[in-house]
Coordinates of C-alpha atoms and ligand atoms in Angstrom, one line a residue:
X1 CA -0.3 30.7 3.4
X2 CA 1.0 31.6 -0.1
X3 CA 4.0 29.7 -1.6
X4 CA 6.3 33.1 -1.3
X5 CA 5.4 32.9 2.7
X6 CA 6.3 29.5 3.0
X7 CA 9.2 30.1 0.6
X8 CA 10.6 32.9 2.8
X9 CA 10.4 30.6 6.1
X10 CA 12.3 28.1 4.5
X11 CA 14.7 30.4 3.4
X12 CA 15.3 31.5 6.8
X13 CA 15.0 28.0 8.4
X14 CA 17.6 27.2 6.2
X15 CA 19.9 30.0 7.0
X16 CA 19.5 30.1 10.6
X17 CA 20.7 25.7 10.5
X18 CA 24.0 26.9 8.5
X19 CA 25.5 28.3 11.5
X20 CA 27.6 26.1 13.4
X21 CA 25.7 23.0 15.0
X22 CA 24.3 23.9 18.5
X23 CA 26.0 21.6 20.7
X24 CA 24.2 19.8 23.2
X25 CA 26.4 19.7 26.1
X26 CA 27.6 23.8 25.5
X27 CA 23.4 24.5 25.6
X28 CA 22.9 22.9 28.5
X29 CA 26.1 24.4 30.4
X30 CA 25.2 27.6 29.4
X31 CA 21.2 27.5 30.7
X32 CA 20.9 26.3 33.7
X33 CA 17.0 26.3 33.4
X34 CA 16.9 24.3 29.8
X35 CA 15.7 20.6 31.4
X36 CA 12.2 23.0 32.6
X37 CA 12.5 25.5 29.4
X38 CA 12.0 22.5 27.2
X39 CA 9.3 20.7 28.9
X40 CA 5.8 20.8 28.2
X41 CA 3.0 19.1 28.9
X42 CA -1.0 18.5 27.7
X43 CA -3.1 16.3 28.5
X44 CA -1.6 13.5 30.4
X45 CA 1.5 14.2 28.3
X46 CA 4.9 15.2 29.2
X47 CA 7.3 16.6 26.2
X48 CA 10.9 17.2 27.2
X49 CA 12.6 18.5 24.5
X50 CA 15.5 19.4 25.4
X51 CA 18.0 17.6 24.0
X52 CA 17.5 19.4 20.8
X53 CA 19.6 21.8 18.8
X54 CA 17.3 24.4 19.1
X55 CA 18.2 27.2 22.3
X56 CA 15.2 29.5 22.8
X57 CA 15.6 32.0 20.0
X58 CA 15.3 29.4 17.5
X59 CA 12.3 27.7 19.8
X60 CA 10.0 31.0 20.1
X61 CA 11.3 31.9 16.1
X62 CA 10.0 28.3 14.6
X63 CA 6.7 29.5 16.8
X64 CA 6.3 33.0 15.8
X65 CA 6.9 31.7 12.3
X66 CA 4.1 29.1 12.5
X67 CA 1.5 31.7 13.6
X68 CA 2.8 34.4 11.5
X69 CA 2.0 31.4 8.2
X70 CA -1.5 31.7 9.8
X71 CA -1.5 28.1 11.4
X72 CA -4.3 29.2 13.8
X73 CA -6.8 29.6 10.9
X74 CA -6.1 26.3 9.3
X75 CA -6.8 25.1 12.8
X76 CA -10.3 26.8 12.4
X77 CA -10.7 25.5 8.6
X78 CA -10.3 22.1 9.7
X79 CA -12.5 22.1 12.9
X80 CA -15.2 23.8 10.9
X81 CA -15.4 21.4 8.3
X82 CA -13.3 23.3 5.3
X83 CA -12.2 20.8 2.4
X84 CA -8.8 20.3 3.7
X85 CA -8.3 17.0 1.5
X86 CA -9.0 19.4 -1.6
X87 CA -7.9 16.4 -3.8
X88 CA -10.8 14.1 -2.8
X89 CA -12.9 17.0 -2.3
X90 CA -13.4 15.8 1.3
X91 CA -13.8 17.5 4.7
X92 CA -10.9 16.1 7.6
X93 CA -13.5 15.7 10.5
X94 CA -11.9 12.5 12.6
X95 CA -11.7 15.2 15.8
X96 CA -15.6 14.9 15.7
X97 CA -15.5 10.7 16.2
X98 CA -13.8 11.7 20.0
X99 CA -16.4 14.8 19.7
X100 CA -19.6 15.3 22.1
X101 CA -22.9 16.5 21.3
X102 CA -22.1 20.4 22.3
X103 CA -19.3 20.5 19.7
X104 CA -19.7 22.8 16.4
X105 CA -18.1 20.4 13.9
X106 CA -20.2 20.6 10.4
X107 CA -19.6 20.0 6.8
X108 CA -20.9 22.4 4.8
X109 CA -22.7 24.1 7.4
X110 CA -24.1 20.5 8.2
X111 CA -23.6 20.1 12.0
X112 CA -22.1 16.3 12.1
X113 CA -22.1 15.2 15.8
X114 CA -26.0 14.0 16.0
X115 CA -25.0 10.9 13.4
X116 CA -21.5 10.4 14.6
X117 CA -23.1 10.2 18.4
X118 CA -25.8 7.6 16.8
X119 CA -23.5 5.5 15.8
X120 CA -21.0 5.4 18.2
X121 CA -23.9 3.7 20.2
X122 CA -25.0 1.5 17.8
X123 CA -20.7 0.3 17.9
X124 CA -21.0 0.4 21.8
X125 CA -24.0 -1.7 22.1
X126 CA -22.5 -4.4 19.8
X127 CA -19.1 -5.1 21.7
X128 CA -21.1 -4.8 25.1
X129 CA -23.5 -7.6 23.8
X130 CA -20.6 -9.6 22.2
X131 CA -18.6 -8.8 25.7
X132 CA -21.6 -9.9 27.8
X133 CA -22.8 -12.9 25.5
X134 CA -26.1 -11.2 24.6
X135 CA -24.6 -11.7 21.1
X136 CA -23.3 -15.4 20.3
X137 CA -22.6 -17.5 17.1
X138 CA -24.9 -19.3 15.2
X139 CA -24.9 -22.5 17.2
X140 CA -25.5 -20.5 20.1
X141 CA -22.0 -20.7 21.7
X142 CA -20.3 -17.5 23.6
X143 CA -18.4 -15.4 21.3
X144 CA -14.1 -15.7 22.5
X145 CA -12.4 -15.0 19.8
X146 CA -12.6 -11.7 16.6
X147 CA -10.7 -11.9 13.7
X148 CA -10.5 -8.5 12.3
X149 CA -9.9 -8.3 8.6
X150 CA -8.8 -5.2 7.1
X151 CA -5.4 -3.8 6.1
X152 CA -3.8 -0.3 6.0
X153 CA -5.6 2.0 8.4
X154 CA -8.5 -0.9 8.8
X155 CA -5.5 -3.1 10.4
X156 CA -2.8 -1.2 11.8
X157 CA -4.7 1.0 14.4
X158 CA -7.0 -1.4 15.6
X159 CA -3.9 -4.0 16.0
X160 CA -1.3 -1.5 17.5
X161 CA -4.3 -0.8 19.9
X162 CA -5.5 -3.9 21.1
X163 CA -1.7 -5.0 21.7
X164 CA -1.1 -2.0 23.8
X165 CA -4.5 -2.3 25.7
X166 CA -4.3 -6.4 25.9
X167 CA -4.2 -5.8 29.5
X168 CA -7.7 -4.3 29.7
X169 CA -9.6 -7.0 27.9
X170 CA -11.2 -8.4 31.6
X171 CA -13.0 -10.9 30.2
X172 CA -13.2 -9.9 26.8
X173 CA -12.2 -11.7 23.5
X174 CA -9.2 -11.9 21.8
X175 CA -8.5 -10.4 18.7
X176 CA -6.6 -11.3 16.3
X177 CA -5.9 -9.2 12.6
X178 CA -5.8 -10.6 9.1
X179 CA -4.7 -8.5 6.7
X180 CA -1.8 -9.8 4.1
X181 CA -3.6 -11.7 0.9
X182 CA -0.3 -14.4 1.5
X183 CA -2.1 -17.5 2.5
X184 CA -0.1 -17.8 5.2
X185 CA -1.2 -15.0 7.7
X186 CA -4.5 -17.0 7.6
X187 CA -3.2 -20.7 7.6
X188 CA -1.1 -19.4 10.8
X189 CA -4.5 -18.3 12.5
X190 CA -6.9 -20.8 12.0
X191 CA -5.4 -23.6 14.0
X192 CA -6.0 -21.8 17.0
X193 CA -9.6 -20.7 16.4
X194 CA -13.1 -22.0 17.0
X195 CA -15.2 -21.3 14.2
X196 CA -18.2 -21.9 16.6
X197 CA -17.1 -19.3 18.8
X198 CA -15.4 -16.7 16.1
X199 CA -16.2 -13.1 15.3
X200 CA -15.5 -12.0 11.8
X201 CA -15.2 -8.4 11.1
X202 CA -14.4 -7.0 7.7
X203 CA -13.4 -3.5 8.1
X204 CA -12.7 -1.2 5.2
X205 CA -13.4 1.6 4.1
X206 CA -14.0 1.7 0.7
X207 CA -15.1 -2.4 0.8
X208 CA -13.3 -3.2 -2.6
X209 CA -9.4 -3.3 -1.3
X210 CA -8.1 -6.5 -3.0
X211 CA -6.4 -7.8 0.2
X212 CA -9.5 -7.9 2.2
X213 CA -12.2 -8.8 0.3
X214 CA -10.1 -12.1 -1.0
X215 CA -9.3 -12.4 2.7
X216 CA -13.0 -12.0 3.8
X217 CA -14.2 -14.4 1.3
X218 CA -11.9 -17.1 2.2
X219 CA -12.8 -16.4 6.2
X220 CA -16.8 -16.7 4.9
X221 CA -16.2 -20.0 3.3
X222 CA -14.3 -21.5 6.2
X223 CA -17.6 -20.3 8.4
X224 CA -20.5 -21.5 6.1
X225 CA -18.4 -24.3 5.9
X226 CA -17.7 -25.6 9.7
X227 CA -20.7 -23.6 10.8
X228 CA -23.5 -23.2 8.0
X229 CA -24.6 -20.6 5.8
X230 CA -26.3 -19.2 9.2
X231 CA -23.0 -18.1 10.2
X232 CA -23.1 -14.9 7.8
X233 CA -25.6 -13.2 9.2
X234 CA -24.9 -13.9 12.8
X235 CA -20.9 -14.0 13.1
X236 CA -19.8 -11.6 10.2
X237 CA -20.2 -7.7 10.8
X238 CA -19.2 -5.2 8.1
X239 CA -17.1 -1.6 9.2
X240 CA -17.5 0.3 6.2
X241 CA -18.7 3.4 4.1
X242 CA -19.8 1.7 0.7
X243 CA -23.4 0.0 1.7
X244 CA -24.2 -1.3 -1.5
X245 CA -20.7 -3.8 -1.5
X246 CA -21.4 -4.5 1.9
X247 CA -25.1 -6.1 1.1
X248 CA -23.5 -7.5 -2.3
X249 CA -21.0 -9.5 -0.3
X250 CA -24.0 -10.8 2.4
X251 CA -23.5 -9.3 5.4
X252 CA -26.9 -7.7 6.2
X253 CA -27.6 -4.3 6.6
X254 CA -28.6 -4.1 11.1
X255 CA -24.4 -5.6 10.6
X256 CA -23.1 -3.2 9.2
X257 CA -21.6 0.1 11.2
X258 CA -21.3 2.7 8.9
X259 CA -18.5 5.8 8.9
X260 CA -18.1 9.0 6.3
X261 CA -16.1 9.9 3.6
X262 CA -14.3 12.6 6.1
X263 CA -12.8 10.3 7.9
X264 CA -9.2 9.3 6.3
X265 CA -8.4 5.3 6.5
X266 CA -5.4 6.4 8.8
X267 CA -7.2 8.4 11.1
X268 CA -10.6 5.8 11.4
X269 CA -9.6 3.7 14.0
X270 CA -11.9 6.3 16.3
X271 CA -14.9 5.3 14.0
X272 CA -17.1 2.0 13.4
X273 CA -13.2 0.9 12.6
X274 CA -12.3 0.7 16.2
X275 CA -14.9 -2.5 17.1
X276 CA -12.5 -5.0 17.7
X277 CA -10.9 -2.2 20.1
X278 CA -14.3 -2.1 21.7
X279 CA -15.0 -5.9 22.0
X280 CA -11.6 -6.4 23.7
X281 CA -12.0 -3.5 26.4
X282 CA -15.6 -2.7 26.2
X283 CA -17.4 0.6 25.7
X284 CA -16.6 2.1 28.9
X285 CA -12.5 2.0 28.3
X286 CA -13.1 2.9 24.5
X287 CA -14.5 5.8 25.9
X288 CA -11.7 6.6 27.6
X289 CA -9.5 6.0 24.7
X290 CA -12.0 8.5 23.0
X291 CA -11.5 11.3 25.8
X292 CA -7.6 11.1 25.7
X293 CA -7.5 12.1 22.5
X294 CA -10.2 14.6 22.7
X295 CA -8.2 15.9 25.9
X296 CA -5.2 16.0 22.7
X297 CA -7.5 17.6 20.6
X298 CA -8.4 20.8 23.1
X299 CA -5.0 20.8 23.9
X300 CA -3.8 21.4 20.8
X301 CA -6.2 23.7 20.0
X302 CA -5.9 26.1 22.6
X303 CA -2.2 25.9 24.3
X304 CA -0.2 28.5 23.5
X305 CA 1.9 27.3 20.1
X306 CA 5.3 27.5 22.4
X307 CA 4.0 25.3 24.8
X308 CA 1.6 23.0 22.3
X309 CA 2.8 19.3 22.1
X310 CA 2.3 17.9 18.6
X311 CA 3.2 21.6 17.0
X312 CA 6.6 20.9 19.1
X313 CA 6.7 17.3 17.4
X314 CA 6.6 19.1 14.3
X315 CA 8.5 22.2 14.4
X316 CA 11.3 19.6 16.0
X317 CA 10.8 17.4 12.7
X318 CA 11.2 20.8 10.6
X319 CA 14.1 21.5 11.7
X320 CA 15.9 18.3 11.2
X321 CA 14.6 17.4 8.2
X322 CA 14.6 21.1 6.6
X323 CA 17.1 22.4 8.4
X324 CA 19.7 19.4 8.1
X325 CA 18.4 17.4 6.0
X326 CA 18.1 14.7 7.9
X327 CA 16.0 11.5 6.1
X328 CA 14.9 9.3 8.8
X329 CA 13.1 9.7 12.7
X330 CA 13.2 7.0 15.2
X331 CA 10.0 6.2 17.4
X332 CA 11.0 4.2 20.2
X333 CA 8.7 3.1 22.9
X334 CA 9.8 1.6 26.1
X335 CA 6.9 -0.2 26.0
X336 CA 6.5 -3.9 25.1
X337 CA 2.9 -3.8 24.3
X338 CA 3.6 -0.8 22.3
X339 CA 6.1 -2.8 19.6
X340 CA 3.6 -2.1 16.9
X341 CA 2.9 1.4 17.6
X342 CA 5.8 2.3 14.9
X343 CA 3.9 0.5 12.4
X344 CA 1.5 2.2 13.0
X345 CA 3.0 6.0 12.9
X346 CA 4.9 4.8 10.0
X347 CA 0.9 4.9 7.7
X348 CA 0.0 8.4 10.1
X349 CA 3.2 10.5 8.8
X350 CA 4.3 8.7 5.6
X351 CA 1.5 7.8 3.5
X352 CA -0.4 11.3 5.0
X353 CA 3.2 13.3 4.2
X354 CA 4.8 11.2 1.3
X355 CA 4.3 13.5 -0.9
X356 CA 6.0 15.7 -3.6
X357 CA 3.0 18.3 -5.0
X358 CA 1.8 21.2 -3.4
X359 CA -1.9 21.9 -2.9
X360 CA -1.6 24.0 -5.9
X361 CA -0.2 21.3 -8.0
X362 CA 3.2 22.3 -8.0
X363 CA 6.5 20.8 -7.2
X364 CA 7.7 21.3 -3.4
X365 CA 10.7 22.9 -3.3
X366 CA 11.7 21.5 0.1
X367 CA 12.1 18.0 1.5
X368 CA 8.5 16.4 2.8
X369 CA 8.2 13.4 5.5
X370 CA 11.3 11.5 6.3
X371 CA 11.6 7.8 7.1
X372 CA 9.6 6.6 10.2
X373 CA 10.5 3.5 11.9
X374 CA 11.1 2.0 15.0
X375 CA 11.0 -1.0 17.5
X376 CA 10.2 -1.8 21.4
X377 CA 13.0 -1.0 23.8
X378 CA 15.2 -2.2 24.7
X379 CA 15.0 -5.0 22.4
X380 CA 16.1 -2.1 19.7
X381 CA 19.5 -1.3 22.0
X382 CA 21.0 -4.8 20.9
X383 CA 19.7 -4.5 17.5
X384 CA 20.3 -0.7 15.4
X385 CA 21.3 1.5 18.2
X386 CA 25.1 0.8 17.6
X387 CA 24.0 3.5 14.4
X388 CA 22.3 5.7 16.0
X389 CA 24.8 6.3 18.4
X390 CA 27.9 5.9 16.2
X391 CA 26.3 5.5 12.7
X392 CA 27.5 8.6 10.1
X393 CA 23.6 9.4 9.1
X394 CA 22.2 11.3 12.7
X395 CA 18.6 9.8 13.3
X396 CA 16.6 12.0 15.8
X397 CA 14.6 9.8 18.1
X398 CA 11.2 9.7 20.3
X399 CA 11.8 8.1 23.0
X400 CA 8.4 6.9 25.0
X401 CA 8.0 5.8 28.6
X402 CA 5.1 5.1 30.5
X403 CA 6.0 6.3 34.8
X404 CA 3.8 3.1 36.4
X405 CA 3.8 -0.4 34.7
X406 CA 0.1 -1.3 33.5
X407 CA 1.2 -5.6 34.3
X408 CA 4.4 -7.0 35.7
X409 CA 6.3 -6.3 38.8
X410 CA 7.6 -2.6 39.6
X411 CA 11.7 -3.3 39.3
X412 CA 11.9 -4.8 36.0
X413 CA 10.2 -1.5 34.8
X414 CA 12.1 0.5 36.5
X415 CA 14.9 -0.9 34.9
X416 CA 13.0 -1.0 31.5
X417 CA 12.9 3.3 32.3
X418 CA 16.6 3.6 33.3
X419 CA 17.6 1.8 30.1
X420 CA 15.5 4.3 28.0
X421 CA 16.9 7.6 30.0
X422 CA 20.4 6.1 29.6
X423 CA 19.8 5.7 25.9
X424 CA 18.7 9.7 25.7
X425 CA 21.8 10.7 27.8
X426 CA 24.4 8.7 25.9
X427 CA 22.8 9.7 22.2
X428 CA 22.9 13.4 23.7
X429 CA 26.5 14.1 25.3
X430 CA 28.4 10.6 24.2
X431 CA 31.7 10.2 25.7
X432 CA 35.5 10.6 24.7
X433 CA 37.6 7.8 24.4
X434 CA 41.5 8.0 23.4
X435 CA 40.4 4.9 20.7
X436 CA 38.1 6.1 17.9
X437 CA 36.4 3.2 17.9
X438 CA 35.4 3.3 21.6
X439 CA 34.6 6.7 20.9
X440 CA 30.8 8.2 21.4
X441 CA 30.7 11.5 19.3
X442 CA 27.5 12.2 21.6
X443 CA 25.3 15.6 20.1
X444 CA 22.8 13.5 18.6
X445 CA 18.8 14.6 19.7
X446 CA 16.1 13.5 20.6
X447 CA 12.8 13.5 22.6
X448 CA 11.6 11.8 25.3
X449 CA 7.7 11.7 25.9
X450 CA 6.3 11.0 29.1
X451 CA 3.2 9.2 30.4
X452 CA 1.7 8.0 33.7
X453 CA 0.8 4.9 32.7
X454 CA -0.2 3.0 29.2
X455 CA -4.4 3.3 29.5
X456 CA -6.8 3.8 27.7
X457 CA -7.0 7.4 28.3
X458 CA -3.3 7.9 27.4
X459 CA -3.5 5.9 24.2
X460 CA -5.9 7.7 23.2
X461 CA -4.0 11.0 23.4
X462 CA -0.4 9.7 22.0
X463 CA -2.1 8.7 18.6
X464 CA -3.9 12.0 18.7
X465 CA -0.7 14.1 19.8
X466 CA 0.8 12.1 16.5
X467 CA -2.0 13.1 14.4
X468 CA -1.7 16.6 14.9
X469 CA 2.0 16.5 14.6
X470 CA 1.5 14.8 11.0
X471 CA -1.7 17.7 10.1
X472 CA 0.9 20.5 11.4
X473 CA 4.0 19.4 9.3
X474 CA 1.3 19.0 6.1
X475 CA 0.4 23.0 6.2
X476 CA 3.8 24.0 6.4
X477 CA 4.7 22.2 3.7
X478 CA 2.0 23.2 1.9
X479 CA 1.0 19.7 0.9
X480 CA -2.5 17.7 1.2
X481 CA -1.7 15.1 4.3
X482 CA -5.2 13.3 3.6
X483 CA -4.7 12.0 0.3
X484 CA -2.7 9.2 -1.3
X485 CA -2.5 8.8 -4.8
X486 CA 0.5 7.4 -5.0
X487 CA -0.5 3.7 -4.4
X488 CA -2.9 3.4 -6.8
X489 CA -0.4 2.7 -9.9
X490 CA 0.8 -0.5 -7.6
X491 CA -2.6 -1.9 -7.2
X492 CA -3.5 -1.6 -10.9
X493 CA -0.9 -2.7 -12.3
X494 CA -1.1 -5.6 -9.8
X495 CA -5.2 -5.9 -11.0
X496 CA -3.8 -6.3 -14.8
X497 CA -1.2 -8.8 -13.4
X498 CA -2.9 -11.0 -11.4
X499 CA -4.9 -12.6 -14.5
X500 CA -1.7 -13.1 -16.4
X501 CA -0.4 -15.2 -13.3
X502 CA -3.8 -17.0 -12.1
X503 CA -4.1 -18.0 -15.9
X504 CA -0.9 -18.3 -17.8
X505 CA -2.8 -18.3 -21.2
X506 CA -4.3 -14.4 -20.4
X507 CA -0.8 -13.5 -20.6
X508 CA 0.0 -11.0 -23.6
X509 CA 4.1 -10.3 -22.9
X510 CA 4.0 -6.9 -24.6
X511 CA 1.9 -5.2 -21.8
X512 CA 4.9 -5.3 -19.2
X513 CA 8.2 -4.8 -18.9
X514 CA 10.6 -7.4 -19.9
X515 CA 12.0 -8.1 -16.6
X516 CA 8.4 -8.7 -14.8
X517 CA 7.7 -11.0 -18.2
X518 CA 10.2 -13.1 -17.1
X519 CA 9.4 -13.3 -13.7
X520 CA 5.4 -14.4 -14.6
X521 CA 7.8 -16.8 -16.9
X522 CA 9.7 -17.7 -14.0
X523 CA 6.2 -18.7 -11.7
X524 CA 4.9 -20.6 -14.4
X525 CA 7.8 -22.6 -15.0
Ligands
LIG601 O1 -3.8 1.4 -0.1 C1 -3.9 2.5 0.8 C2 -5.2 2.5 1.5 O2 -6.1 3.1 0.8 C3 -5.1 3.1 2.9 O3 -5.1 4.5 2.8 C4 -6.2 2.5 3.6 O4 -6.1 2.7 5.0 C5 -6.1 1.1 3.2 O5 -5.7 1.2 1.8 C6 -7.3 0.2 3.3 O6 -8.4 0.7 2.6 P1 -9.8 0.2 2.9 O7 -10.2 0.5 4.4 O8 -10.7 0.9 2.0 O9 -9.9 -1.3 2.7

């Protein structure tokens, strides 16, 4: 895709959203057929899109347009192992962590699967023998609670995971996540935790992130203090890709579960990353969290593009944010256990499409990722919905429900689902009112995804069907999703700071601004 390519679709996108806005209730009038024309599903997922100003000219143009931009070969660069992440010089492989032994995923002509199927049963031996008791702490007592210590995409996948899947643990341990350096997120933890009986995992990536490593050291001195020095090697595993940090810090080399440079710290949760996933539901669910989004993956690599579920997600986001220039997109699951799952898409789409360079180093001449944010319905309905629905800025929203409740009783749910369609209908067609306050200007889209049930299996694909949506919206605008450059000014500016505020006599005034000297001022006195 050449920038005059991708230059002439914007053009057009452009073009084709200054005509009068589609109006929801006029679309549906007029095709009696649009709740089924706008409804597609993929592996265990239901799409309705409906509610969208899009009819089907615009739908099967935003298609045609993807394939004629050549989306299909990307599709084929990234599955055979091209350097997609061109920045970092890195292949995007994470569809090989939910891969199987028959798949042709290489780097470099290297197939991959035969290591990443290694170690996906060294992972799954681990959290059965932590699950089962095999494995135990030093003082020989059962293993009941994990304390995963990571942050960024060592944190927020893993912890939007185990809250949704809490259900499946059996008899499993509970996890719990540590990842801000403020002393409080571990004060607030250890009261409740056995240091006898606790797992300690230190997951990242690159094993030198500021946050975690002050976080695991203060975790290893609170073990070799209750415990003994024993308590490193037995009770502290290591997820990571830099060995030699890993050994330097003491956790031993037969506890350390290794991933690869292709996999992105926002797309590693399917990798050694995922243990405390696997010690709460056990190898056999993870597997099924595995398949769901491999079922994604097929999908979305086969289905026709009309009819593809994360290339609607992101044609849909296109058009709002290229089309209108809309800044911000809602993600709101009906789904208690799924609060976090915002959090979680807001690392996928806006620290893998925050960006403002093209791959070729130039400036993008169109908007990239909007805001992402969200919360649990229907806690969100008493909270920010008063703006969506009557608010000036229009937000379009994902709406997810799950059909069958995974805990609880059967009517509460039901109500939980009639709350969220009621939402949908009253964003889409509003309602007149003689006052203008009371009245709800209506038009306003959004989405609503479907699922049987929250699983395993359907976790699996949502996060996938999200991941795909974010890689689809990257092509188009020609930008590298897998990087992210721009928070590495923050964290060394911060690494030149910290001394100045740990020891007041390192500070030399002239190396900062004025107003952050007197803030250090300010701490010290
Ligand atoms: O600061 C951003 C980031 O690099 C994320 O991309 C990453 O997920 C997070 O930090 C944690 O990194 P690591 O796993 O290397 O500790």
């Amino acid at each position: 895709m050449d920038q005059m390519t991708r230059s002439g679709f914007f053009q057009e996108l452009a073009r084709r959203a200054s005509r009068p806005r589609p109006n929801l209730r006029a679309l549906f009038d007029t095709d009696p057929d649009r709740a089924t024309q706008f409804r597609i599903e993929g592996a265990g997922i239901c799409l309705d899109f409906s509610k969208h100003w899009i009819d089907r000219a615009t739908w099967q143009w935003l298609c045609d347009s993807l394939d004629a931009l050549g989306f299909r070969g990307t599709q084929a660069a990234l599955v055979s192992g091209d350097h997609l992440n061109h920045t970092e010089g890195r292949s995007v492989l994470h569809m090989a962590l939910r891969g199987d032994a028959q798949d042709p995923f290489a780097i470099d002509g290297q197939p991959v699967m035969s290591a990443v199927l290694h170690e996906r049963t060294r992972c799954d031996a681990f959290a059965d023998a932590v699950r089962s008791g095999v494995i135990r702490g030093a003082s020989g007592q059962l293993i009941t609670d994990i304390v995963n210590i990571g942050i960024g995409g060592s944190d927020l996948g893993p912890l939007m995971a185990c809250q949704a899947l809490e259900p499946f643990r059996a008899h499993g341990p509970k996890t719990h996540f540590l990842s801000n350096v403020d002393p409080a997120h571990w004060a607030s933890m250890t009261a409740t935790l056995d240091p006898h009986r606790t797992l300690v995992i230190v997951a990242s990536k690159t094993f030198t992130t500021q946050e975690t490593m002050v976080n695991a050291s203060r975790v290893k001195q609170w073990l070799v203090d209750a415990v003994g020095p024993s308590a490193v090697a037995t009770q502290m595993i290591a997820l990571s890709t830099n060995q030699a940090a890993v050994l330097a810090f003491g956790i031993q080399a037969d506890r350390m579960f290794p991933f690869w440079d292709w996999v992105g710290g926002r797309y590693s949760l399917w990798s050694s990353i995922g243990m405390a996933i696997r010690c709460q539901i056990g190898s056999e669910q993870f597997s099924e969290f595995l398949n769901g989004a491999r079922a994604m993956d097929q999908h979305f690599l086969t289905a026709p593009l009309t009819s593809n579920l994360p290339v609607a997600l992101a044609l849909l986001g296109l058009w709002y944010r290229n089309g209108y220039n809309l800044g911000s997109h809602a993600v709101i699951p009906y789904s208690q256990r799924m609060a976090r799952f915002p959090a979680y898409l807001q690392q996928l789409e806006m620290e893998s499409n925050g960006k403002q360079t093209d791959r070729s180093g130039n400036s993008v001449l169109w908007q990239t990722a909007p805001v992402i944010w969200g919360e649990s319905g229907t806690n969100g309905q008493h909270a920010f919905h008063q703006l969506l629905h009557q608010g000036t800025e229009i937000i379009p929203v994902d709406f997810l429900m799950a059909r069958k409740p995974t805990e609880g009783d059967q009517e509460a749910h039901l109500l939980l689902l009639a709350n969220c369609l009621a939402q949908a209908e009253a964003l889409a067609f509003g309602e007149e009112n003689a006052d203008p306050h009371r009245r709800m200007p209506g038009n306003r889209p959004s989405s609503i995804i479907g699922f049987n049930q929250l699983d395993p299996r359907t976790l699996g694909a949502l996060i996938a069907l999200y991941e795909h949506k974010v890689m689809t919206q990257g092509v188009l605008w020609g930008i590298n999703s897998f990087d992210q450059f721009g928070v590495e000014l923050g964290k060394r500016l911060c690494t030149s700071l910290a001394p100045a505020l740990l020891t007041p006599s390192h500070h030399q005034p002239s190396a900062f601004s004025s107003s952050t000297d007197a803030w250090v001022h300010w701490i010290h006195h």
